[in-house]
Short mmCIF file of C-alpha atoms in Angstrom, two decimals:
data_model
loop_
_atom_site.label_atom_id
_atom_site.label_comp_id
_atom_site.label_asym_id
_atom_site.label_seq_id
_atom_site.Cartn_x
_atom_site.Cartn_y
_atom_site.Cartn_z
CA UNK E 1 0.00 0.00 0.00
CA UNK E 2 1.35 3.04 -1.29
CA UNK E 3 0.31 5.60 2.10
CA UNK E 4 2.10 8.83 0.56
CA UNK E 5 -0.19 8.35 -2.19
CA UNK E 6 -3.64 8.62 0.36
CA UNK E 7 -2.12 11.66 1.96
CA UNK E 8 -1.97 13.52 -1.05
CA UNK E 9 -5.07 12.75 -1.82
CA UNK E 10 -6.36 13.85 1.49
CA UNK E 11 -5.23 17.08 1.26
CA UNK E 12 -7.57 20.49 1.10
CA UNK E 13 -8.74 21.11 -2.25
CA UNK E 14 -7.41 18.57 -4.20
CA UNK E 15 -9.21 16.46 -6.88
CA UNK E 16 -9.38 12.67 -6.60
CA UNK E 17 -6.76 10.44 -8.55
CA UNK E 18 -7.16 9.57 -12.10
CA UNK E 19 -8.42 5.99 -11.68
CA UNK E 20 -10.94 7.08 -9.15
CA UNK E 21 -12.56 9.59 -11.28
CA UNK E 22 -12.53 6.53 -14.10
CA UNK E 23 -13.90 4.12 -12.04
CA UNK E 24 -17.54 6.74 -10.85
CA UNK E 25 -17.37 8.31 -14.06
CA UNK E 26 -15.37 8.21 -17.32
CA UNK E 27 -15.32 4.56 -17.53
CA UNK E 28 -18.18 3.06 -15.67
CA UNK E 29 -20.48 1.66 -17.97
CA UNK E 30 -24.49 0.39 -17.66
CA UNK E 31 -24.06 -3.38 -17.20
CA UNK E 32 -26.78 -5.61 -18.92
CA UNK E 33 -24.92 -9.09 -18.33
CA UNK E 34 -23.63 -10.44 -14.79
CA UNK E 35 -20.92 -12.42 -13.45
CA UNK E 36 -22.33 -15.29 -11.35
CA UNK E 37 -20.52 -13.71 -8.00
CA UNK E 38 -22.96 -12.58 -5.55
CA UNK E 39 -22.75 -9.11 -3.82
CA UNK E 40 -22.33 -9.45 0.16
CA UNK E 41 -24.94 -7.82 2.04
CA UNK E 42 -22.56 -6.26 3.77
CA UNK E 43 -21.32 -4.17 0.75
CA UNK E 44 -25.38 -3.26 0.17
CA UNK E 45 -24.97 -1.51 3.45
CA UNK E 46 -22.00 -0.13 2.33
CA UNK E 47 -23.50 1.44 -0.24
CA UNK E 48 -25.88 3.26 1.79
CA UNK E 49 -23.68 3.94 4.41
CA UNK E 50 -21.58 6.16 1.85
CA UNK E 51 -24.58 7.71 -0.39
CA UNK E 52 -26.66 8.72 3.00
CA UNK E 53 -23.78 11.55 3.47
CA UNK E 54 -24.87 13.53 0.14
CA UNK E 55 -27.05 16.75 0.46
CA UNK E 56 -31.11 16.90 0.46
CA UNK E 57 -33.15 20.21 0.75
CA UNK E 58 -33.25 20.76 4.54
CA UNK E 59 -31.48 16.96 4.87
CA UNK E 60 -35.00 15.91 4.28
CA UNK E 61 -33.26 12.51 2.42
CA UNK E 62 -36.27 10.81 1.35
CA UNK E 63 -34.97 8.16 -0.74
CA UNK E 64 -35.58 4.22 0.58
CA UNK E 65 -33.63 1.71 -0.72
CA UNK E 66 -35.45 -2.08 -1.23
CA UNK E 67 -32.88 -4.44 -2.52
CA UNK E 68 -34.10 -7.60 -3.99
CA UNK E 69 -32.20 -10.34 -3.28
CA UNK E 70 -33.78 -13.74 -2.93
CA UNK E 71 -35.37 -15.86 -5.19
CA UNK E 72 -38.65 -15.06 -3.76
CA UNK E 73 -38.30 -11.07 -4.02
CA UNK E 74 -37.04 -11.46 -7.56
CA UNK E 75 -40.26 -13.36 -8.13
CA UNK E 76 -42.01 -10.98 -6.86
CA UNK E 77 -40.49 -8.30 -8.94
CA UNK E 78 -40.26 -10.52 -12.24
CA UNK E 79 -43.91 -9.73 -13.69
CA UNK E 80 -43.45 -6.11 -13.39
CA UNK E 81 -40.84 -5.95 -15.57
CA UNK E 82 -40.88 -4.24 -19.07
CA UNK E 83 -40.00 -7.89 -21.21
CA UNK E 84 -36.01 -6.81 -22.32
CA UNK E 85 -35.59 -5.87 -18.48
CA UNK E 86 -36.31 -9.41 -16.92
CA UNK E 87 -33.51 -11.58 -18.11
CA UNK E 88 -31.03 -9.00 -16.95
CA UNK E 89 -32.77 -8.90 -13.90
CA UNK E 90 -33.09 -12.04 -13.02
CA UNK E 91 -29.70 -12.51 -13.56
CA UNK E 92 -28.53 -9.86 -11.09
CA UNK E 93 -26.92 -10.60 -7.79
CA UNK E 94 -29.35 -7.57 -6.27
CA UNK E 95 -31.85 -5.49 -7.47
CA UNK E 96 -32.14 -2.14 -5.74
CA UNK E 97 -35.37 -0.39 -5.59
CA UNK E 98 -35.09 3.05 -5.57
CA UNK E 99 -37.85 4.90 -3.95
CA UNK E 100 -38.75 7.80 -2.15
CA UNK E 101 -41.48 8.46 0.85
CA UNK E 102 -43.42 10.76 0.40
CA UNK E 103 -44.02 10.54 4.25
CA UNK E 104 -40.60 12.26 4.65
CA UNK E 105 -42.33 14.48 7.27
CA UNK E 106 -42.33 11.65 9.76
CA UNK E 107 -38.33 11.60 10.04
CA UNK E 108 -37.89 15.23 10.18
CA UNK E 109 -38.33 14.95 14.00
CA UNK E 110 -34.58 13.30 13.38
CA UNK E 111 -33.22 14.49 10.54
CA UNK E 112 -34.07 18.66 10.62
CA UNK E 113 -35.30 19.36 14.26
CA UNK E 114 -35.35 23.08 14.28
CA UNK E 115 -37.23 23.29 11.25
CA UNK E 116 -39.44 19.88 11.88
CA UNK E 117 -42.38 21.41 12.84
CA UNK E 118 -42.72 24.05 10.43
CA UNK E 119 -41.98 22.10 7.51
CA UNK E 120 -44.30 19.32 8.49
CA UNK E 121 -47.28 21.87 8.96
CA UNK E 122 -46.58 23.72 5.10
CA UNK E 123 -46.20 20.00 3.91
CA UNK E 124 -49.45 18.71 5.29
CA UNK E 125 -51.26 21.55 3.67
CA UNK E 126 -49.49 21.37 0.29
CA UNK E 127 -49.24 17.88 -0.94
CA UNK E 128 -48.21 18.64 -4.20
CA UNK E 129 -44.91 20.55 -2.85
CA UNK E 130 -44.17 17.60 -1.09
CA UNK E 131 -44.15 15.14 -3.95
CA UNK E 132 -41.93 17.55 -5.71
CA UNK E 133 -39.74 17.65 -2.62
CA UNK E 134 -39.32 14.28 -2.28
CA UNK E 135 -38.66 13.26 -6.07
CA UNK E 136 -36.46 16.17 -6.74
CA UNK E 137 -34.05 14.70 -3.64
CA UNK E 138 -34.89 11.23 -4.27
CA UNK E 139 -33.24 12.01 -7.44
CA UNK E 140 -29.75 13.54 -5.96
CA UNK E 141 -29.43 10.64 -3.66
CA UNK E 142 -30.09 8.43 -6.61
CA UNK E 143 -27.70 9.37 -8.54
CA UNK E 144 -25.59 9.36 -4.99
CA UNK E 145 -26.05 5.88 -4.37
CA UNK E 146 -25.14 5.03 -8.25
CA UNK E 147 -21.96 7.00 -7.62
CA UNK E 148 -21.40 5.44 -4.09
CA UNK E 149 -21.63 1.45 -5.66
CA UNK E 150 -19.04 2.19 -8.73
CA UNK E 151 -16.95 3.48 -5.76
CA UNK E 152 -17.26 0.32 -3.93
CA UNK E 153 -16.20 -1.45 -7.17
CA UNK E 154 -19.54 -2.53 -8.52
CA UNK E 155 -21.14 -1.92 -11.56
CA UNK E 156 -24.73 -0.82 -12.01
CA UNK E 157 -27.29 -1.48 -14.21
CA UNK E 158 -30.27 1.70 -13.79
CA UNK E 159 -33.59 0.56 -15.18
CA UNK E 160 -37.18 2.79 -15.78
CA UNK E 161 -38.61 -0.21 -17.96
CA UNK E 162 -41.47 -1.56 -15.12
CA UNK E 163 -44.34 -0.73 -13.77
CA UNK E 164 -44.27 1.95 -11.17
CA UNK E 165 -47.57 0.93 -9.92
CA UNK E 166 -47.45 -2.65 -9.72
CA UNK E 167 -43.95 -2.23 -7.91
CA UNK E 168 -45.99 0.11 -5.46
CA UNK E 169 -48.50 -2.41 -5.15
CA UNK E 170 -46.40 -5.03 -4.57
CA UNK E 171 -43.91 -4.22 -2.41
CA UNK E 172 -44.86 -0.67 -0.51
CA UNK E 173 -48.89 -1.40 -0.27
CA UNK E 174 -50.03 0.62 2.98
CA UNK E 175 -47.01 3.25 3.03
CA UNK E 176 -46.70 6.74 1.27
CA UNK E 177 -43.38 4.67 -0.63
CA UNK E 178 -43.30 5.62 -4.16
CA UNK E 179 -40.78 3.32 -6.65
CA UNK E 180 -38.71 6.27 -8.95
CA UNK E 181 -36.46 3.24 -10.54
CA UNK E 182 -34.45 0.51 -10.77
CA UNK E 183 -31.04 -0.34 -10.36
CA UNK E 184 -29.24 -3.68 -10.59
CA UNK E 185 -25.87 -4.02 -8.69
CA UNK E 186 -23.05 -7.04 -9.11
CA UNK E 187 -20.44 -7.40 -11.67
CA UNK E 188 -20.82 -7.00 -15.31
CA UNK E 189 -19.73 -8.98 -18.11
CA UNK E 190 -17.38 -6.03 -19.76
CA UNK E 191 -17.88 -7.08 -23.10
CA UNK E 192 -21.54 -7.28 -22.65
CA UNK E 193 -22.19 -3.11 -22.94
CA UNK E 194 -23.66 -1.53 -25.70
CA UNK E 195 -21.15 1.23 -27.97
CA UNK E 196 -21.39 4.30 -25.65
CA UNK E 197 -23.97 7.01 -26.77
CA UNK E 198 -22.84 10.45 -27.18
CA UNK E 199 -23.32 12.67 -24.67
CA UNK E 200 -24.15 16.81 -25.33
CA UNK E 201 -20.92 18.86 -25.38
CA UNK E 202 -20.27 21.96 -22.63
CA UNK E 203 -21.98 24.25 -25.19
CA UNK E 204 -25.03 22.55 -25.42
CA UNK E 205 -25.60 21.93 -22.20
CA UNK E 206 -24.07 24.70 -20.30
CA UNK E 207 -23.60 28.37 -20.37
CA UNK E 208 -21.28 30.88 -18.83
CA UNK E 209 -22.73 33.87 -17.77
CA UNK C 1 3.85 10.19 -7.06
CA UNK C 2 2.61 6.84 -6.35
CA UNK C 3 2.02 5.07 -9.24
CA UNK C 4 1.43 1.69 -7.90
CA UNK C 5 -1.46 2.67 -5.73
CA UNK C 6 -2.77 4.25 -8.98
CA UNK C 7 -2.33 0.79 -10.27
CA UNK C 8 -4.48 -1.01 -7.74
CA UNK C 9 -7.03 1.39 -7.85
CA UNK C 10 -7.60 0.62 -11.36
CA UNK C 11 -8.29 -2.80 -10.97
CA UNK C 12 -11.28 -4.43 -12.01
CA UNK C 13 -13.72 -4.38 -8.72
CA UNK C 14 -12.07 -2.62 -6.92
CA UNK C 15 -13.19 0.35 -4.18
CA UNK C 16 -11.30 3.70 -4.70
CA UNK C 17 -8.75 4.92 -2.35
CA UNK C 18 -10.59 5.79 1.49
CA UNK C 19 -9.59 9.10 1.14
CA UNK C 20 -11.46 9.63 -2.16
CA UNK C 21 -14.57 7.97 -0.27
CA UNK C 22 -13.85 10.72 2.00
CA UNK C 23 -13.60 13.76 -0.71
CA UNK C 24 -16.93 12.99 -2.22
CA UNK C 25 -19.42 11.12 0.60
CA UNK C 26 -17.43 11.14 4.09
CA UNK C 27 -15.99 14.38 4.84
CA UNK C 28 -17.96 16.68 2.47
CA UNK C 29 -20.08 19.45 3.71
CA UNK C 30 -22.32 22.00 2.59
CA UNK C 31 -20.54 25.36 2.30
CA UNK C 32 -21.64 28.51 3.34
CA UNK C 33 -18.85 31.11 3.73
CA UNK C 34 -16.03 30.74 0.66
CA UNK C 35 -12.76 31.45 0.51
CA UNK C 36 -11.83 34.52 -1.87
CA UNK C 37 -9.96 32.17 -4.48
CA UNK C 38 -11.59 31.84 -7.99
CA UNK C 39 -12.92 29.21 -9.75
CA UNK C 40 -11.53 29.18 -13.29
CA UNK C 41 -13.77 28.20 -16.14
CA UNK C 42 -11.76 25.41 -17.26
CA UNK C 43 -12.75 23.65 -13.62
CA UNK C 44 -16.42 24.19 -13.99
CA UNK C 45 -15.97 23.06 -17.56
CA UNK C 46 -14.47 20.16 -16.51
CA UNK C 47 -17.16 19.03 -13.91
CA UNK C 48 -19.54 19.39 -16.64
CA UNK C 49 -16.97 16.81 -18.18
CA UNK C 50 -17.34 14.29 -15.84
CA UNK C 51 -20.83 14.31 -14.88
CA UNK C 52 -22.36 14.31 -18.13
CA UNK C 53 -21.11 10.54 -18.45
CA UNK C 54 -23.55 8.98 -15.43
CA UNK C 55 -26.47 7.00 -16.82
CA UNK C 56 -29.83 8.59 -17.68
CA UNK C 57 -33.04 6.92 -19.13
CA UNK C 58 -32.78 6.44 -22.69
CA UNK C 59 -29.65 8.87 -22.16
CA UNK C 60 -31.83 11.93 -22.29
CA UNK C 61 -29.87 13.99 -20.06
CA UNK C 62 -31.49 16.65 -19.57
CA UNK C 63 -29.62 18.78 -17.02
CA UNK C 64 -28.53 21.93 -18.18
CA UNK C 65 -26.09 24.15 -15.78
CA UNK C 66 -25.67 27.50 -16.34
CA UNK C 67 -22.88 29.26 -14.08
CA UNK C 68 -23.67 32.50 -12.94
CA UNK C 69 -19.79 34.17 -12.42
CA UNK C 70 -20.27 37.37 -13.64
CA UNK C 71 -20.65 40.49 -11.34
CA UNK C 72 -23.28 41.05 -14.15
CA UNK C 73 -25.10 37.91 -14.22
CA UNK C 74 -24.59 37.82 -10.51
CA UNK C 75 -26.43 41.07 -9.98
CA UNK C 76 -29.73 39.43 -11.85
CA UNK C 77 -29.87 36.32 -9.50
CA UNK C 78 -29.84 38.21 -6.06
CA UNK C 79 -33.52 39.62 -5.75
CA UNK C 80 -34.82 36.26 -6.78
CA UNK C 81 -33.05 34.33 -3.63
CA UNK C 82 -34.37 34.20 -0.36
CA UNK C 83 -33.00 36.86 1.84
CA UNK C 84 -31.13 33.48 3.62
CA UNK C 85 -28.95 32.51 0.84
CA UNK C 86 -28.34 36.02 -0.96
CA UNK C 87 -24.87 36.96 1.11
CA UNK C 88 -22.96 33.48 0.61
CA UNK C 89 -24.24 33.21 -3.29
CA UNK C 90 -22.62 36.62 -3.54
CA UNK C 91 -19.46 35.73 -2.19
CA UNK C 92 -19.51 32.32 -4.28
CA UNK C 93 -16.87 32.24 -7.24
CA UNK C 94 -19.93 30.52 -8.72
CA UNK C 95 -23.22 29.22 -8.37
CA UNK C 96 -24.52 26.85 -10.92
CA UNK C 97 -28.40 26.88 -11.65
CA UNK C 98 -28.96 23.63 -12.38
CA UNK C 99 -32.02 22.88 -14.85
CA UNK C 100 -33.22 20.47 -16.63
CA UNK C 101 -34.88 20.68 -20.97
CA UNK C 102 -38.66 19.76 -21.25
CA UNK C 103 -37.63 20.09 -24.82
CA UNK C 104 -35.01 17.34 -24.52
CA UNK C 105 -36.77 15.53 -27.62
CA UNK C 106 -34.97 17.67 -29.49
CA UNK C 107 -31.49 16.45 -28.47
CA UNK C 108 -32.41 13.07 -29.34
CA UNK C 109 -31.03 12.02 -32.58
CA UNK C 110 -27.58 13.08 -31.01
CA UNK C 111 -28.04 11.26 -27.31
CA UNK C 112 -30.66 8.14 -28.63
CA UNK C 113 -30.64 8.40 -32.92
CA UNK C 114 -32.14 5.01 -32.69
CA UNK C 115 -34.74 5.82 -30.66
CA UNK C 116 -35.54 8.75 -31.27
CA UNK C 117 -38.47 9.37 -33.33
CA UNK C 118 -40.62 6.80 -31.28
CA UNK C 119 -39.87 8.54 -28.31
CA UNK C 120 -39.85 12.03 -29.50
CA UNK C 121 -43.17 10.59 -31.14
CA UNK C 122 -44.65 9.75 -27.84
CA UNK C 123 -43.24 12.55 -25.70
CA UNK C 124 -45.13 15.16 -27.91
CA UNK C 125 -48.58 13.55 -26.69
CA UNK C 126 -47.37 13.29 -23.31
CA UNK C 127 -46.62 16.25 -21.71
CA UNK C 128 -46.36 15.27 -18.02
CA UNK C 129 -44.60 12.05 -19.35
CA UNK C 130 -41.93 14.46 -20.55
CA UNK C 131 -41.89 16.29 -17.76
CA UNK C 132 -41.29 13.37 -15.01
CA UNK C 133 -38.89 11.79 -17.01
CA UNK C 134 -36.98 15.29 -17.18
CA UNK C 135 -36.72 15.72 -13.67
CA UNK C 136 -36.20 11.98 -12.66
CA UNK C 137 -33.03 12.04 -14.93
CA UNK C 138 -32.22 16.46 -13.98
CA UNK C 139 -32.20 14.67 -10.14
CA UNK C 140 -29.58 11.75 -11.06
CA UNK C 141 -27.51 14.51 -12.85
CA UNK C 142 -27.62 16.89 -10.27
CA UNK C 143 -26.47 14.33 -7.94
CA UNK C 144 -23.37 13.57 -10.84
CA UNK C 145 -22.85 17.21 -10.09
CA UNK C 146 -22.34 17.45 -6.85
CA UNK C 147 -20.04 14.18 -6.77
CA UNK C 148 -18.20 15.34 -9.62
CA UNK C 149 -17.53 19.23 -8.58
CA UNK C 150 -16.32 17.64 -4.65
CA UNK C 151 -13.63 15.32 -6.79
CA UNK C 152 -12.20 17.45 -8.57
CA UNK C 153 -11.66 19.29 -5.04
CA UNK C 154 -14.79 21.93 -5.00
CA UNK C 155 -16.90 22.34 -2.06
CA UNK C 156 -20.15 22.64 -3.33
CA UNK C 157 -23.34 24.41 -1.84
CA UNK C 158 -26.86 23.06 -2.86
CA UNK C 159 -29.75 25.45 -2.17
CA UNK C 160 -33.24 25.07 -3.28
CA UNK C 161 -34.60 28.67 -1.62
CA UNK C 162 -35.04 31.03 -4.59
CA UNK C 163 -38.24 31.68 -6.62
CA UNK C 164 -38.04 28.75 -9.59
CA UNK C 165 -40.69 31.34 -11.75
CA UNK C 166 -38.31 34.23 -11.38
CA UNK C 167 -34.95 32.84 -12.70
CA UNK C 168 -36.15 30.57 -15.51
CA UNK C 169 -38.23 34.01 -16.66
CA UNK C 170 -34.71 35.95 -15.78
CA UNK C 171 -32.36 33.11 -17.28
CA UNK C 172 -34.59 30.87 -19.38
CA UNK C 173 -37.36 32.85 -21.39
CA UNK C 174 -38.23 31.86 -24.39
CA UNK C 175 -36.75 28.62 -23.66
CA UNK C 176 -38.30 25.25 -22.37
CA UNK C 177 -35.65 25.02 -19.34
CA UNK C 178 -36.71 25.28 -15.68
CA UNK C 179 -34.58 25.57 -13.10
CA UNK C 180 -34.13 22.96 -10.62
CA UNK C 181 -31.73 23.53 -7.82
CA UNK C 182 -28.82 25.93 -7.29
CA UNK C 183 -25.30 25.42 -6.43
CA UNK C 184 -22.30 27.55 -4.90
CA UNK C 185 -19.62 26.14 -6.17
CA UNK C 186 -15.85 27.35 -4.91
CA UNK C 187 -13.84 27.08 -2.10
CA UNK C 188 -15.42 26.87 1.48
CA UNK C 189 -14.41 27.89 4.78
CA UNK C 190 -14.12 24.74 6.89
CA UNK C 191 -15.21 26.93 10.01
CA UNK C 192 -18.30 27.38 8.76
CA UNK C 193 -20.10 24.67 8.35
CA UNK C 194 -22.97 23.83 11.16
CA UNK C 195 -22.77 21.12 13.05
CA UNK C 196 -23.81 17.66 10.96
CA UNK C 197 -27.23 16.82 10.55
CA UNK C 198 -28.49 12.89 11.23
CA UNK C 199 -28.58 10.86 8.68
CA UNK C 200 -31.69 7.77 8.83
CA UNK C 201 -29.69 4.58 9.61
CA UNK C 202 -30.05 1.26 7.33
CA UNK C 203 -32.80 -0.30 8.90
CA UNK C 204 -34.94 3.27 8.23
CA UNK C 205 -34.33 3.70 5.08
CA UNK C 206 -33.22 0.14 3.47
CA UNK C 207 -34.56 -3.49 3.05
CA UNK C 208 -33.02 -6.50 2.00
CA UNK C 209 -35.90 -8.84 0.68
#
């Protein structure tokens, strides 16, 4: 282990290494094949041990996590599949299910005391600012938690091809728990990914003003 | 430099370096005082960079960042923040409104050319279709952001209190973008940061099934 290397990297203001910034973004790929080599449950918790420490409006962090791991669960999940997402699927170590509550109000008691009461009283009257709320920070901490598993050294596999409801139906029936999507976790087959699509250049997506 | 730990990081399945764990999840906080030390464009333009390569559905990505740095520019954002956030976006080298395209169909046949005039096809009858799949994908690309901006050694400042109607009529008319979230991005003073807010342990927010 090469320790002058870590304290470089800990230092103020400096950017991760090179590899690092390969493995969460430049080279990280979707995976639609798996390895047969399961994923520890352990490194599940990992996952959400790391991705928990990213920022929510007013650290509201509504975002659940349901992985599917069994043969039962996957059964469960296997019908509400869109058709070209169920091999993959099934084939998966895990299968996260990436939600958010739209109860987040109950936790804010924990998570934002000061402001708990206050915010629970606007969002009781305003329903439709709280849905907004909670997918608009669902969505930071999913792309957190994709970020957090490529760090851990897995590769991920983000699906929207299902059926919100039936996922609701079957798996969150009597909570506010809303599925947002799908993301399979294990190891990839690296040969198994598609060309990469193009992505928009800085001008086309950004401006300086 | 240590190239072998470079080496080992870059092994297949492998977690990055527990420092870099630190830089982007661990360690990171929300800024609210920054440093006076700019941020030079090539930096921003290289977040942009790296985050535009996380996964989005159907690679739509429709996040669009446009970095207010200007004393100009700067001057048109202040009346539409809350009073709250007004004195650190001002001292900010730069804060990032990040938005996201209803009108992403028409990036398609760069980001999806295969499927691209189904879905274009079926967006156009399906307004709020367009619209949820906009901000599902803006949320996992704002999360990129943040990640991406803290690697490359950024402290990074998230705020969602400022009037959405009043910037994307200041920054976006005529235009189909909405703003989503802002972001200081620059330097931080360590000092300031409040104390840590809770996080929801596993068992809250996670299942294994």
């Amino acid at each position: 282990m090469a320790h002058s290397e870590e304290a470089y990297l800990a230092e103020p203001d400096h950017a991760i290494s090179d590899a690092a910034l390969d493995t969460i973004f430049r080279t990280a790929r979707t995976m639609r094949q798996w390895q047969d080599k399961p994923v520890p449950a352990t490194l599940l918790m990992a996952i959400y041990d790391l991705m928990r420490w990213g920022p929510t409006e007013s650290n509201i962090t509504p975002a659940r996590f349901h992985f599917v791991v069994s043969k039962e669960a996957k059964a469960r999940l296997e019908p509400l599949l869109d058709e070209g997402n169920r091999k993959q699927t099934m084939a998966a170590p895990a299968t996260a299910i990436v939600a958010y509550d739209l109860d987040f109000a109950s936790t804010l008691p924990k998570l934002a005391p000061r402001a708990a009461e206050s915010l629970s009283a606007m969002l009781a009257k305003n329903p439709d600012k709280a849905r907004y709320m909670a997918m608009r920070s669902a969505g930071l901490q999913g792309g957190y938690f994709i970020i957090a598993a490529r760090a851990l050294g897995l590769d991920c596999g983000p699906m929207s091809g299902f059926s919100n409801e039936g996922v609701d139906k079957e798996f969150f029936a009597g909570t506010q728990i809303k599925s947002y999507f799908l993301c399979n976790l294990g190891y990839g087959v690296p040969t198994s990914v598609r060309p990469r699509a193009a992505r928009l250049g800085f001008d086309e997506a950004c401006k300086i003003l």
